[in-house]
Amino acid sequence: SAVISQKPSRDICQRGTSLTIQCQVDSQVTMMFWYRQQPGQSLTLIATANQGSEATYESGFVIDKFPISRPNLTFSTLTVSNMSPEDSSIYLCSARVPGGALAYGYTFGSGTRLTVV
Amino acid sequence: AQTVTQSQPEMSVQEAETVTLSCTYDTSENNYYLFWYKQPPSRQMILVIRQEAYKQQNATENRFSVNFQKAAKSFSLKISDSQLGDTAMYFCAFMKLYNNNDMRFGAGTRLTVKP
């Protein structure tokens, strides 16, 4: 199955600054997904990123706050902009298993633990 | 919109015993996929088992099996011969076949296997 390298694994940031999280997939994938997991909570979908088109954001998430890039079929970034303590969460990227049916689900990066102080 | 409900925030089981985690979901779709993911403290999401909605036979993967009741929209996970390494958060997830195929997760169940 595909391997997703996500970095940084963790960071502590000052409020008002921005952090860019990177995900590199070892295979070409059409769609990538970005999730937020607040402490002790479930995963909430932020947006879906297709290569060559604008990301599609879920209700409650906007591009100005969470801009996403998808420059090619193996890479994506999520930026958390103008951070506040409420943005402290784990952020995960995921992608469909290359060559696999949807029934195989998605593979995930190892997550970025963000703390905003 | 699809919703996934896990009504057991925490559960514990003795090593070598059997435990069942519950999951219900709500959808108007007829064809979809269901998954159980495990998230240990490392944060890595690990696929445990999957079920295609069009299959009536319950999926099994070694010590893990599901009880899929499509009419009741229920998808429980049974872990047999529990091991200490099974200690983790378990998430039930729903994926529709069309329109982005995004995956929706339940709130999770924290399972602790006790020695």
PDB file of C-alpha atoms in Angstrom, chain A residues 4 8-10 31 33 35 37 40-45 48 50 56 58 90 92 96 101-113, chain B residues 6 33-35 37 39 41-47 50-52 89 91-92 95-108 110:
ATOM      1  CA  ILE A   4       2.499   8.984   3.032  1.00  0.00           C
ATOM      2  CA  PRO A   8       6.411  18.249  10.511  1.00  0.00           C
ATOM      3  CA  SER A   9       5.335  15.630  13.018  1.00  0.00           C
ATOM      4  CA  ARG A  10       4.763  18.323  15.598  1.00  0.00           C
ATOM      5  CA  MET A  31      -7.396  12.740  -4.594  1.00  0.00           C
ATOM      6  CA  PHE A  33      -7.894  14.606   1.872  1.00  0.00           C
ATOM      7  CA  TYR A  35      -8.497  16.084   8.265  1.00  0.00           C
ATOM      8  CA  GLN A  37      -8.491  15.828  14.846  1.00  0.00           C
ATOM      9  CA  GLY A  40      -9.581  13.338  22.086  1.00  0.00           C
ATOM     10  CA  GLN A  41     -11.980  13.822  19.204  1.00  0.00           C
ATOM     11  CA  SER A  42     -12.756  12.224  15.890  1.00  0.00           C
ATOM     12  CA  LEU A  43     -11.434  13.161  12.471  1.00  0.00           C
ATOM     13  CA  THR A  44     -13.198  16.017  10.721  1.00  0.00           C
ATOM     14  CA  LEU A  45     -12.732  16.492   7.006  1.00  0.00           C
ATOM     15  CA  THR A  48     -10.563  17.417  -0.630  1.00  0.00           C
ATOM     16  CA  ASN A  50      -7.593  17.154  -6.521  1.00  0.00           C
ATOM     17  CA  THR A  56     -13.204  21.620  -2.096  1.00  0.00           C
ATOM     18  CA  GLU A  58     -16.249  21.369   3.994  1.00  0.00           C
ATOM     19  CA  ILE A  90      -3.680  17.002  14.972  1.00  0.00           C
ATOM     20  CA  LEU A  92      -3.753  14.378   8.973  1.00  0.00           C
ATOM     21  CA  ARG A  96      -6.726   6.466  -1.733  1.00  0.00           C
ATOM     22  CA  ALA A 101     -10.526  -0.295  -5.236  1.00  0.00           C
ATOM     23  CA  LEU A 102     -12.310   2.176  -3.032  1.00  0.00           C
ATOM     24  CA  ALA A 103     -13.135  -0.740  -0.830  1.00  0.00           C
ATOM     25  CA  TYR A 104      -9.541  -0.782   0.341  1.00  0.00           C
ATOM     26  CA  GLY A 105     -10.046   2.566   1.994  1.00  0.00           C
ATOM     27  CA  TYR A 106      -7.465   5.209   2.372  1.00  0.00           C
ATOM     28  CA  THR A 107      -3.978   5.387   3.762  1.00  0.00           C
ATOM     29  CA  PHE A 108      -3.016   8.132   6.173  1.00  0.00           C
ATOM     30  CA  GLY A 109      -0.003  10.208   7.025  1.00  0.00           C
ATOM     31  CA  SER A 110       1.282   9.992  10.578  1.00  0.00           C
ATOM     32  CA  GLY A 111      -0.228  13.340  11.516  1.00  0.00           C
ATOM     33  CA  THR A 112       1.057  16.733  12.618  1.00  0.00           C
ATOM     34  CA  ARG A 113       0.451  17.729  16.215  1.00  0.00           C
TER      35      ARG A 113
ATOM     36  CA  GLN B   6     -20.156   5.328  18.147  1.00  0.00           C
ATOM     37  CA  TYR B  33     -18.199   1.025   2.221  1.00  0.00           C
ATOM     38  CA  LEU B  34     -17.660   0.747   5.935  1.00  0.00           C
ATOM     39  CA  PHE B  35     -14.363   0.566   7.745  1.00  0.00           C
ATOM     40  CA  TYR B  37      -9.619   2.050  11.748  1.00  0.00           C
ATOM     41  CA  GLN B  39      -5.307   4.697  16.025  1.00  0.00           C
ATOM     42  CA  PRO B  41      -0.811   6.516  20.552  1.00  0.00           C
ATOM     43  CA  SER B  42       1.539   6.891  17.594  1.00  0.00           C
ATOM     44  CA  ARG B  43      -1.389   8.616  15.814  1.00  0.00           C
ATOM     45  CA  GLN B  44      -0.999   6.419  12.762  1.00  0.00           C
ATOM     46  CA  MET B  45      -4.388   5.408  11.347  1.00  0.00           C
ATOM     47  CA  ILE B  46      -4.381   1.681  10.615  1.00  0.00           C
ATOM     48  CA  LEU B  47      -7.095  -0.053   8.633  1.00  0.00           C
ATOM     49  CA  ARG B  50     -13.613  -3.234   5.723  1.00  0.00           C
ATOM     50  CA  GLN B  51     -17.063  -4.163   4.484  1.00  0.00           C
ATOM     51  CA  GLU B  52     -18.774  -3.533   1.168  1.00  0.00           C
ATOM     52  CA  MET B  89      -8.729   4.381  19.657  1.00  0.00           C
ATOM     53  CA  PHE B  91     -12.924   4.657  14.606  1.00  0.00           C
ATOM     54  CA  CYS B  92     -15.827   3.492  12.508  1.00  0.00           C
ATOM     55  CA  MET B  95     -17.446   6.089   2.603  1.00  0.00           C
ATOM     56  CA  LYS B  96     -19.930   6.624  -0.204  1.00  0.00           C
ATOM     57  CA  LEU B  97     -19.141   5.457  -3.685  1.00  0.00           C
ATOM     58  CA  TYR B  98     -19.745   8.707  -5.488  1.00  0.00           C
ATOM     59  CA  ASN B  99     -18.998  12.420  -5.159  1.00  0.00           C
ATOM     60  CA  ASN B 100     -15.423  12.593  -3.946  1.00  0.00           C
ATOM     61  CA  ASN B 101     -15.531   9.344  -2.004  1.00  0.00           C
ATOM     62  CA  ASP B 102     -14.620  11.184   1.175  1.00  0.00           C
ATOM     63  CA  MET B 103     -14.599   9.246   4.412  1.00  0.00           C
ATOM     64  CA  ARG B 104     -16.656  10.196   7.482  1.00  0.00           C
ATOM     65  CA  PHE B 105     -15.709   9.051  10.937  1.00  0.00           C
ATOM     66  CA  GLY B 106     -17.483   8.316  14.167  1.00  0.00           C
ATOM     67  CA  ALA B 107     -16.379   9.853  17.457  1.00  0.00           C
ATOM     68  CA  GLY B 108     -14.236   6.862  18.327  1.00  0.00           C
ATOM     69  CA  ARG B 110     -11.018   4.148  23.350  1.00  0.00           C
TER      70      ARG B 110
END
